[in-house]
Amino acid sequence: MKLTAQCFRPPNLTRAVLQLTLTCLILMQRVLKAWELLEVKSVLRDKIPVVRRFSGGGTVIVDHGTVFVSFVCNKDSVPSLQPYPQPIMAWSSLLYDQVFHGAGDFKLRENDYVFGNRKFGGNAQSIIKNRWIHHTSFLWDYDEINMAYLKVPARAPKYRMERNHSEFICRVKDFLPRSAFIEGIIKAAGTHFSLRFVPWDAIELSAAANFMPSSRMLTRQELKAAIDAEPESLLSQSM
Amino acid sequence: MALRLLASRAASQLRLAVFPRGFATVINELKYTDSHEWVKVEGNSATIGITDHAQDHLGDVVYVELPEEGATVTQGSAFGAVESVKATSDVNSPVSGKVTQVNSELNNSPALINASPYENGWIIKVEMSNAGELKSLMDAGQYTKFCEEEDAKH
């Protein structure tokens, strides 16, 4: 998230960032009530980091099996594209159709990428005056046990039909080889942009600069306060 | 027009339905920015929000990031953000000045921005520091034409 936020601010270059996640953490949307989204007691007990994300999108748990792809673009980077959520989603869905076409019953469904009716990719965007960012978190693989940290959100896509996490999501690795997945994304991005590869150790993450908007990690105090804020009727259900 | 072609092509490939959008409302008495904010001026006080065009393109608003009362805002710079499903978007101030009031109703009912973008969905009130900045804003007719040209380009 820090690298993506850093790319979002000047200089105004279009960037695509492909990241593999190593640790388990929760990316939470910017709402006022953490207890609506998380099993906060379990999160605190297991010391899972929770980051309130600057971009839109839902609350997800990411671990070693998650692959992030972010496009950080100037307003005019993609010809004829209006910088609004739906046009950006439509554009990215065409790009990813090049990657997943034929791998399964791939489609964009209510802002999610699915095979059939099971989600494998979630999307989020941030739009400022002259730039936009679109990122997707792909479930290359995931640990079932980690899904228990998340509640089923009150605001869920209709196609979810109240299914729990294990019935709602699926793994990309069950549909295509890793090399086809990674190389497919790179090839698809190359049909829209000229690509230049930058190794991770060549990137300088600025600790001093205060980028706005920015994601931030919630403190233990904030998570404990979320437990106190949870209605008693729901607390007794979760015990 | 190009936007409809892009959406139609995506819809066809991904088996989605695409419906044409109706025209957004524009209020005559207000002034407008090219980033789709509106401002209502009463004396030295400016009430600010986002336009019907903007809320329609953003979708259902689920969260609004508001500045603190007393904060300084600058014309053309972001003072807050609106989060719709899957996207956050900066809100830029049409004028410079000091925030005198924020619409705290938006904390509990962010959807007011969708339902009533020019009235109950107002976002902040500002005491202006330079009323001359209003001259750089569009009137209703200019803004309507701006939106039509913007939609036609994409």
Short mmCIF file of N, CA and C in Angstrom, two decimals, chain B:
data_model
loop_
_atom_site.label_atom_id
_atom_site.label_comp_id
_atom_site.label_asym_id
_atom_site.label_seq_id
_atom_site.Cartn_x
_atom_site.Cartn_y
_atom_site.Cartn_z
N MET B 1 -19.67 9.37 -26.26
CA MET B 1 -20.05 8.29 -27.22
C MET B 1 -19.03 7.14 -27.15
N ALA B 2 -17.73 7.48 -27.13
CA ALA B 2 -16.71 6.44 -27.06
C ALA B 2 -16.84 5.64 -25.78
N LEU B 3 -17.28 6.30 -24.70
CA LEU B 3 -17.48 5.58 -23.44
C LEU B 3 -18.53 4.51 -23.60
N ARG B 4 -19.62 4.83 -24.34
CA ARG B 4 -20.69 3.84 -24.52
C ARG B 4 -20.15 2.66 -25.33
N LEU B 5 -19.31 2.96 -26.36
CA LEU B 5 -18.77 1.88 -27.18
C LEU B 5 -17.86 0.98 -26.34
N LEU B 6 -17.02 1.60 -25.48
CA LEU B 6 -16.13 0.82 -24.62
C LEU B 6 -16.94 -0.04 -23.67
N ALA B 7 -17.96 0.57 -23.05
CA ALA B 7 -18.79 -0.17 -22.10
C ALA B 7 -19.53 -1.29 -22.81
N SER B 8 -20.03 -0.99 -24.03
CA SER B 8 -20.79 -2.01 -24.75
C SER B 8 -19.89 -3.19 -25.11
N ARG B 9 -18.63 -2.86 -25.52
CA ARG B 9 -17.71 -3.95 -25.91
C ARG B 9 -17.39 -4.80 -24.69
N ALA B 10 -17.15 -4.13 -23.56
CA ALA B 10 -16.87 -4.87 -22.32
C ALA B 10 -18.08 -5.70 -21.93
N ALA B 11 -19.25 -5.10 -22.04
CA ALA B 11 -20.47 -5.79 -21.64
C ALA B 11 -20.68 -7.02 -22.51
N SER B 12 -20.43 -6.85 -23.82
CA SER B 12 -20.64 -7.96 -24.73
C SER B 12 -19.70 -9.10 -24.40
N GLN B 13 -18.42 -8.77 -24.13
CA GLN B 13 -17.46 -9.82 -23.83
C GLN B 13 -17.73 -10.48 -22.50
N LEU B 14 -18.22 -9.70 -21.56
CA LEU B 14 -18.40 -10.21 -20.21
C LEU B 14 -19.85 -10.46 -19.86
N ARG B 15 -20.71 -10.38 -20.82
CA ARG B 15 -22.13 -10.73 -20.66
C ARG B 15 -22.80 -9.89 -19.57
N LEU B 16 -22.64 -8.56 -19.69
CA LEU B 16 -23.30 -7.64 -18.77
C LEU B 16 -24.33 -6.84 -19.54
N ALA B 17 -25.32 -6.27 -18.82
CA ALA B 17 -26.28 -5.36 -19.44
C ALA B 17 -25.81 -3.93 -19.22
N VAL B 18 -25.90 -3.08 -20.24
CA VAL B 18 -25.51 -1.67 -20.12
C VAL B 18 -26.71 -0.82 -20.48
N PHE B 19 -27.03 0.14 -19.62
CA PHE B 19 -28.19 0.99 -19.86
C PHE B 19 -27.72 2.43 -20.06
N PRO B 20 -28.35 3.18 -20.97
CA PRO B 20 -27.95 4.58 -21.17
C PRO B 20 -28.31 5.42 -19.95
N ARG B 21 -27.48 6.43 -19.64
CA ARG B 21 -27.71 7.29 -18.48
C ARG B 21 -28.51 8.50 -18.89
N GLY B 22 -29.40 8.98 -18.04
CA GLY B 22 -30.18 10.18 -18.31
C GLY B 22 -29.34 11.40 -18.04
N PHE B 23 -29.88 12.59 -18.26
CA PHE B 23 -29.16 13.82 -18.06
C PHE B 23 -29.16 14.18 -16.58
N ALA B 24 -28.01 14.73 -16.09
CA ALA B 24 -27.89 15.10 -14.69
C ALA B 24 -28.50 16.49 -14.49
N THR B 25 -28.92 16.75 -13.23
CA THR B 25 -29.53 18.04 -12.89
C THR B 25 -28.45 19.08 -12.67
N VAL B 26 -28.72 20.29 -13.13
CA VAL B 26 -27.84 21.43 -12.87
C VAL B 26 -28.73 22.55 -12.34
N ILE B 27 -28.27 23.22 -11.28
CA ILE B 27 -29.06 24.29 -10.64
C ILE B 27 -28.55 25.64 -11.11
N ASN B 28 -29.47 26.49 -11.53
CA ASN B 28 -29.07 27.76 -12.15
C ASN B 28 -28.29 28.68 -11.23
N GLU B 29 -28.66 28.74 -9.97
CA GLU B 29 -28.08 29.75 -9.07
C GLU B 29 -26.66 29.40 -8.62
N LEU B 30 -26.19 28.22 -8.92
CA LEU B 30 -24.91 27.77 -8.38
C LEU B 30 -23.76 28.02 -9.37
N LYS B 31 -22.54 27.92 -8.82
CA LYS B 31 -21.34 27.97 -9.66
C LYS B 31 -20.69 26.60 -9.62
N TYR B 32 -19.87 26.30 -10.65
CA TYR B 32 -19.37 24.93 -10.80
C TYR B 32 -17.88 24.89 -11.16
N THR B 33 -17.24 23.79 -10.77
CA THR B 33 -15.84 23.57 -11.13
C THR B 33 -15.73 22.51 -12.21
N ASP B 34 -14.54 22.43 -12.83
CA ASP B 34 -14.34 21.38 -13.83
C ASP B 34 -14.07 20.02 -13.21
N SER B 35 -14.01 19.95 -11.88
CA SER B 35 -13.90 18.66 -11.20
C SER B 35 -15.23 18.30 -10.54
N HIS B 36 -16.31 18.99 -10.98
CA HIS B 36 -17.69 18.60 -10.64
C HIS B 36 -18.08 18.87 -9.19
N GLU B 37 -17.60 19.97 -8.64
CA GLU B 37 -18.14 20.46 -7.37
C GLU B 37 -19.02 21.70 -7.65
N TRP B 38 -19.96 21.95 -6.77
CA TRP B 38 -20.80 23.15 -6.87
C TRP B 38 -20.58 24.02 -5.65
N VAL B 39 -20.89 25.35 -5.82
CA VAL B 39 -20.79 26.25 -4.69
C VAL B 39 -21.99 27.21 -4.73
N LYS B 40 -22.58 27.41 -3.56
CA LYS B 40 -23.70 28.36 -3.40
C LYS B 40 -23.19 29.49 -2.53
N VAL B 41 -23.27 30.72 -3.03
CA VAL B 41 -22.71 31.86 -2.31
C VAL B 41 -23.82 32.68 -1.68
N GLU B 42 -23.66 32.94 -0.37
CA GLU B 42 -24.60 33.81 0.36
C GLU B 42 -23.74 34.77 1.18
N GLY B 43 -23.62 36.00 0.68
CA GLY B 43 -22.72 36.97 1.32
C GLY B 43 -21.29 36.48 1.16
N ASN B 44 -20.59 36.33 2.29
CA ASN B 44 -19.22 35.83 2.24
C ASN B 44 -19.14 34.34 2.55
N SER B 45 -20.30 33.69 2.65
CA SER B 45 -20.33 32.27 2.99
C SER B 45 -20.58 31.44 1.73
N ALA B 46 -19.84 30.36 1.60
CA ALA B 46 -19.98 29.45 0.46
C ALA B 46 -20.34 28.06 0.96
N THR B 47 -21.40 27.50 0.41
CA THR B 47 -21.76 26.11 0.70
C THR B 47 -21.31 25.27 -0.48
N ILE B 48 -20.69 24.12 -0.19
CA ILE B 48 -20.02 23.33 -1.23
C ILE B 48 -20.49 21.89 -1.20
N GLY B 49 -20.62 21.30 -2.38
CA GLY B 49 -20.95 19.88 -2.50
C GLY B 49 -20.49 19.37 -3.86
N ILE B 50 -20.88 18.13 -4.18
CA ILE B 50 -20.57 17.61 -5.51
C ILE B 50 -21.85 17.56 -6.33
N THR B 51 -21.69 17.62 -7.64
CA THR B 51 -22.85 17.77 -8.51
C THR B 51 -23.59 16.45 -8.72
N ASP B 52 -24.77 16.57 -9.30
CA ASP B 52 -25.56 15.39 -9.64
C ASP B 52 -24.80 14.53 -10.65
N HIS B 53 -24.10 15.15 -11.60
CA HIS B 53 -23.27 14.44 -12.58
C HIS B 53 -22.23 13.59 -11.86
N ALA B 54 -21.58 14.19 -10.86
CA ALA B 54 -20.52 13.48 -10.12
C ALA B 54 -21.09 12.31 -9.34
N GLN B 55 -22.18 12.55 -8.59
CA GLN B 55 -22.70 11.46 -7.75
C GLN B 55 -23.22 10.31 -8.63
N ASP B 56 -23.74 10.67 -9.79
CA ASP B 56 -24.25 9.64 -10.70
C ASP B 56 -23.11 8.76 -11.20
N HIS B 57 -21.98 9.38 -11.53
CA HIS B 57 -20.84 8.61 -12.03
C HIS B 57 -20.14 7.83 -10.91
N LEU B 58 -20.16 8.35 -9.70
CA LEU B 58 -19.46 7.67 -8.61
C LEU B 58 -20.21 6.44 -8.11
N GLY B 59 -21.53 6.51 -8.14
CA GLY B 59 -22.32 5.40 -7.60
C GLY B 59 -22.68 5.62 -6.14
N ASP B 60 -23.16 4.58 -5.49
CA ASP B 60 -23.65 4.71 -4.11
C ASP B 60 -22.52 5.15 -3.18
N VAL B 61 -22.70 6.26 -2.50
CA VAL B 61 -21.70 6.77 -1.57
C VAL B 61 -21.83 6.04 -0.24
N VAL B 62 -20.73 5.52 0.28
CA VAL B 62 -20.78 4.74 1.52
C VAL B 62 -20.02 5.42 2.66
N TYR B 63 -19.20 6.41 2.35
CA TYR B 63 -18.41 7.08 3.38
C TYR B 63 -17.98 8.43 2.86
N VAL B 64 -17.95 9.43 3.74
CA VAL B 64 -17.48 10.76 3.36
C VAL B 64 -16.39 11.19 4.34
N GLU B 65 -15.24 11.53 3.84
CA GLU B 65 -14.16 12.04 4.70
C GLU B 65 -14.30 13.56 4.75
N LEU B 66 -14.56 14.07 5.95
CA LEU B 66 -14.83 15.50 6.13
C LEU B 66 -13.63 16.18 6.78
N PRO B 67 -13.39 17.45 6.46
CA PRO B 67 -12.32 18.17 7.15
C PRO B 67 -12.80 18.61 8.54
N GLU B 68 -11.89 19.14 9.31
CA GLU B 68 -12.25 19.69 10.61
C GLU B 68 -12.79 21.12 10.42
N GLU B 69 -13.70 21.52 11.28
CA GLU B 69 -14.11 22.94 11.28
C GLU B 69 -12.90 23.78 11.67
N GLY B 70 -12.75 24.89 10.96
CA GLY B 70 -11.57 25.73 11.21
C GLY B 70 -10.42 25.46 10.25
N ALA B 71 -10.50 24.36 9.50
CA ALA B 71 -9.44 24.03 8.54
C ALA B 71 -9.45 25.03 7.39
N THR B 72 -8.27 25.21 6.81
CA THR B 72 -8.14 26.09 5.64
C THR B 72 -8.32 25.28 4.38
N VAL B 73 -9.06 25.83 3.42
CA VAL B 73 -9.19 25.18 2.12
C VAL B 73 -8.66 26.15 1.06
N THR B 74 -8.18 25.56 -0.03
CA THR B 74 -7.60 26.35 -1.12
C THR B 74 -8.32 25.99 -2.41
N GLN B 75 -8.59 27.01 -3.22
CA GLN B 75 -9.30 26.74 -4.49
C GLN B 75 -8.53 25.71 -5.31
N GLY B 76 -9.27 24.68 -5.77
CA GLY B 76 -8.67 23.67 -6.64
C GLY B 76 -7.99 22.53 -5.90
N SER B 77 -7.85 22.64 -4.58
CA SER B 77 -7.18 21.58 -3.82
C SER B 77 -8.19 20.74 -3.07
N ALA B 78 -7.82 19.48 -2.81
CA ALA B 78 -8.73 18.56 -2.13
C ALA B 78 -8.86 18.91 -0.66
N PHE B 79 -10.08 18.82 -0.14
CA PHE B 79 -10.31 19.02 1.29
C PHE B 79 -10.92 17.79 1.95
N GLY B 80 -11.32 16.84 1.17
CA GLY B 80 -11.96 15.64 1.70
C GLY B 80 -12.10 14.63 0.58
N ALA B 81 -12.87 13.60 0.87
CA ALA B 81 -13.06 12.54 -0.12
C ALA B 81 -14.41 11.90 0.04
N VAL B 82 -14.89 11.36 -1.05
CA VAL B 82 -16.15 10.63 -1.06
C VAL B 82 -15.82 9.21 -1.47
N GLU B 83 -16.29 8.25 -0.70
CA GLU B 83 -16.04 6.85 -1.03
C GLU B 83 -17.33 6.21 -1.50
N SER B 84 -17.29 5.71 -2.72
CA SER B 84 -18.43 4.94 -3.21
C SER B 84 -17.99 3.48 -3.20
N VAL B 85 -18.88 2.60 -3.60
CA VAL B 85 -18.52 1.19 -3.59
C VAL B 85 -17.32 1.01 -4.51
N LYS B 86 -16.21 0.55 -3.96
CA LYS B 86 -14.99 0.25 -4.72
C LYS B 86 -14.13 1.45 -5.12
N ALA B 87 -14.50 2.69 -4.77
CA ALA B 87 -13.66 3.82 -5.19
C ALA B 87 -13.73 4.97 -4.19
N THR B 88 -12.59 5.63 -3.98
CA THR B 88 -12.61 6.90 -3.26
C THR B 88 -12.27 8.00 -4.25
N SER B 89 -12.89 9.15 -4.08
CA SER B 89 -12.63 10.27 -4.97
C SER B 89 -12.44 11.52 -4.16
N ASP B 90 -11.40 12.26 -4.49
CA ASP B 90 -11.16 13.53 -3.80
C ASP B 90 -12.29 14.51 -4.08
N VAL B 91 -12.58 15.38 -3.11
CA VAL B 91 -13.48 16.51 -3.34
C VAL B 91 -12.61 17.77 -3.24
N ASN B 92 -12.67 18.60 -4.26
CA ASN B 92 -11.82 19.79 -4.32
C ASN B 92 -12.63 21.04 -4.02
N SER B 93 -12.02 22.02 -3.40
CA SER B 93 -12.75 23.22 -3.02
C SER B 93 -12.82 24.21 -4.18
N PRO B 94 -14.02 24.73 -4.47
CA PRO B 94 -14.14 25.75 -5.54
C PRO B 94 -13.56 27.10 -5.12
N VAL B 95 -13.42 27.31 -3.80
CA VAL B 95 -12.96 28.61 -3.30
C VAL B 95 -11.98 28.40 -2.15
N SER B 96 -11.22 29.45 -1.85
CA SER B 96 -10.30 29.42 -0.71
C SER B 96 -10.99 30.03 0.50
N GLY B 97 -10.58 29.57 1.70
CA GLY B 97 -11.15 30.17 2.90
C GLY B 97 -11.02 29.26 4.09
N LYS B 98 -11.91 29.47 5.08
CA LYS B 98 -11.87 28.67 6.30
C LYS B 98 -13.18 27.91 6.45
N VAL B 99 -13.08 26.64 6.82
CA VAL B 99 -14.27 25.81 7.00
C VAL B 99 -15.00 26.26 8.26
N THR B 100 -16.26 26.68 8.12
CA THR B 100 -17.04 27.12 9.28
C THR B 100 -18.01 26.04 9.76
N GLN B 101 -18.36 25.12 8.87
CA GLN B 101 -19.31 24.08 9.23
C GLN B 101 -19.10 22.88 8.32
N VAL B 102 -19.25 21.68 8.88
CA VAL B 102 -19.25 20.47 8.06
C VAL B 102 -20.61 19.79 8.25
N ASN B 103 -21.03 19.06 7.25
CA ASN B 103 -22.32 18.38 7.33
C ASN B 103 -22.13 17.03 8.02
N SER B 104 -22.26 17.04 9.35
CA SER B 104 -22.00 15.82 10.11
C SER B 104 -23.07 14.76 9.88
N GLU B 105 -24.21 15.13 9.29
CA GLU B 105 -25.23 14.13 8.93
C GLU B 105 -24.65 13.08 7.98
N LEU B 106 -23.63 13.49 7.21
CA LEU B 106 -23.05 12.57 6.24
C LEU B 106 -22.31 11.41 6.91
N ASN B 107 -21.94 11.56 8.18
CA ASN B 107 -21.29 10.45 8.89
C ASN B 107 -22.24 9.26 9.02
N ASN B 108 -23.50 9.56 9.31
CA ASN B 108 -24.49 8.48 9.46
C ASN B 108 -25.23 8.18 8.17
N SER B 109 -25.34 9.18 7.30
CA SER B 109 -26.13 9.00 6.08
C SER B 109 -25.36 9.51 4.86
N PRO B 110 -24.28 8.85 4.49
CA PRO B 110 -23.51 9.30 3.33
C PRO B 110 -24.32 9.31 2.04
N ALA B 111 -25.36 8.50 1.99
CA ALA B 111 -26.18 8.42 0.77
C ALA B 111 -26.97 9.70 0.51
N LEU B 112 -26.95 10.65 1.45
CA LEU B 112 -27.58 11.95 1.20
C LEU B 112 -26.97 12.61 -0.03
N ILE B 113 -25.69 12.30 -0.28
CA ILE B 113 -25.01 12.89 -1.43
C ILE B 113 -25.65 12.39 -2.72
N ASN B 114 -26.07 11.13 -2.74
CA ASN B 114 -26.74 10.59 -3.92
C ASN B 114 -28.17 11.13 -4.02
N ALA B 115 -28.87 11.10 -2.89
CA ALA B 115 -30.31 11.42 -2.90
C ALA B 115 -30.56 12.92 -3.09
N SER B 116 -29.67 13.75 -2.53
CA SER B 116 -29.92 15.20 -2.54
C SER B 116 -28.60 15.95 -2.68
N PRO B 117 -27.92 15.84 -3.82
CA PRO B 117 -26.56 16.39 -3.95
C PRO B 117 -26.50 17.90 -3.78
N TYR B 118 -27.57 18.62 -4.06
CA TYR B 118 -27.51 20.09 -3.99
C TYR B 118 -28.14 20.65 -2.72
N GLU B 119 -28.78 19.82 -1.92
CA GLU B 119 -29.44 20.33 -0.70
C GLU B 119 -28.94 19.57 0.52
N ASN B 120 -29.61 18.51 0.91
CA ASN B 120 -29.21 17.81 2.14
C ASN B 120 -27.83 17.17 2.05
N GLY B 121 -27.31 16.98 0.84
CA GLY B 121 -26.00 16.36 0.65
C GLY B 121 -24.86 17.36 0.59
N TRP B 122 -25.08 18.62 1.02
CA TRP B 122 -23.97 19.58 1.06
C TRP B 122 -22.88 19.04 1.95
N ILE B 123 -21.63 19.46 1.70
CA ILE B 123 -20.51 18.84 2.42
C ILE B 123 -19.89 19.81 3.43
N ILE B 124 -19.51 21.01 2.99
CA ILE B 124 -18.93 21.98 3.92
C ILE B 124 -19.45 23.38 3.62
N LYS B 125 -19.31 24.24 4.63
CA LYS B 125 -19.53 25.69 4.44
C LYS B 125 -18.20 26.37 4.72
N VAL B 126 -17.93 27.40 3.90
CA VAL B 126 -16.62 28.07 3.98
C VAL B 126 -16.83 29.57 4.06
N GLU B 127 -16.03 30.21 4.93
CA GLU B 127 -15.96 31.67 4.91
C GLU B 127 -14.88 32.01 3.88
N MET B 128 -15.28 32.66 2.79
CA MET B 128 -14.34 32.87 1.69
C MET B 128 -13.29 33.91 2.03
N SER B 129 -12.08 33.68 1.56
CA SER B 129 -11.01 34.65 1.76
C SER B 129 -10.79 35.51 0.53
N ASN B 130 -11.36 35.08 -0.61
CA ASN B 130 -11.15 35.84 -1.86
C ASN B 130 -12.33 35.60 -2.79
N ALA B 131 -13.33 36.47 -2.66
CA ALA B 131 -14.55 36.28 -3.46
C ALA B 131 -14.26 36.41 -4.96
N GLY B 132 -13.15 37.03 -5.32
CA GLY B 132 -12.78 37.17 -6.73
C GLY B 132 -12.57 35.83 -7.42
N GLU B 133 -12.31 34.78 -6.62
CA GLU B 133 -12.08 33.45 -7.21
C GLU B 133 -13.34 32.92 -7.89
N LEU B 134 -14.50 33.45 -7.52
CA LEU B 134 -15.75 32.97 -8.10
C LEU B 134 -15.80 33.21 -9.61
N LYS B 135 -15.06 34.23 -10.05
CA LYS B 135 -15.10 34.58 -11.49
C LYS B 135 -14.53 33.46 -12.35
N SER B 136 -13.69 32.62 -11.77
CA SER B 136 -13.06 31.55 -12.56
C SER B 136 -13.94 30.31 -12.65
N LEU B 137 -15.09 30.35 -11.97
CA LEU B 137 -15.97 29.17 -11.97
C LEU B 137 -16.98 29.28 -13.09
N MET B 138 -17.59 28.12 -13.41
CA MET B 138 -18.58 28.08 -14.50
C MET B 138 -19.98 28.37 -13.95
N ASP B 139 -20.80 29.00 -14.79
CA ASP B 139 -22.21 29.10 -14.41
C ASP B 139 -22.93 27.83 -14.90
N ALA B 140 -24.24 27.79 -14.68
CA ALA B 140 -24.98 26.56 -14.97
C ALA B 140 -24.91 26.18 -16.45
N GLY B 141 -25.03 27.19 -17.31
CA GLY B 141 -25.00 26.91 -18.74
C GLY B 141 -23.64 26.39 -19.19
N GLN B 142 -22.59 27.04 -18.69
CA GLN B 142 -21.24 26.62 -19.05
C GLN B 142 -20.95 25.21 -18.54
N TYR B 143 -21.41 24.92 -17.32
CA TYR B 143 -21.16 23.60 -16.74
C TYR B 143 -21.91 22.52 -17.50
N THR B 144 -23.14 22.82 -17.89
CA THR B 144 -23.91 21.83 -18.66
C THR B 144 -23.18 21.49 -19.95
N LYS B 145 -22.68 22.52 -20.62
CA LYS B 145 -21.96 22.31 -21.88
C LYS B 145 -20.66 21.54 -21.61
N PHE B 146 -19.99 21.85 -20.51
CA PHE B 146 -18.76 21.17 -20.14
C PHE B 146 -19.01 19.67 -19.96
N CYS B 147 -20.10 19.33 -19.27
CA CYS B 147 -20.42 17.92 -19.03
C CYS B 147 -20.74 17.21 -20.35
N GLU B 148 -21.48 17.89 -21.21
CA GLU B 148 -21.82 17.28 -22.50
C GLU B 148 -20.57 17.02 -23.32
N GLU B 149 -19.65 17.99 -23.33
CA GLU B 149 -18.41 17.83 -24.09
C GLU B 149 -17.54 16.73 -23.49
N GLU B 150 -17.51 16.66 -22.18
CA GLU B 150 -16.71 15.64 -21.50
C GLU B 150 -17.26 14.25 -21.82
N ASP B 151 -18.56 14.09 -21.76
CA ASP B 151 -19.16 12.80 -22.06
C ASP B 151 -18.98 12.44 -23.53
N ALA B 152 -18.99 13.44 -24.39
CA ALA B 152 -18.86 13.17 -25.82
C ALA B 152 -17.44 12.76 -26.21
N LYS B 153 -16.46 13.27 -25.43
CA LYS B 153 -15.05 12.96 -25.75
C LYS B 153 -14.70 11.53 -25.42
N HIS B 154 -15.45 10.88 -24.50
CA HIS B 154 -15.05 9.58 -24.00
C HIS B 154 -15.96 8.47 -24.50
#
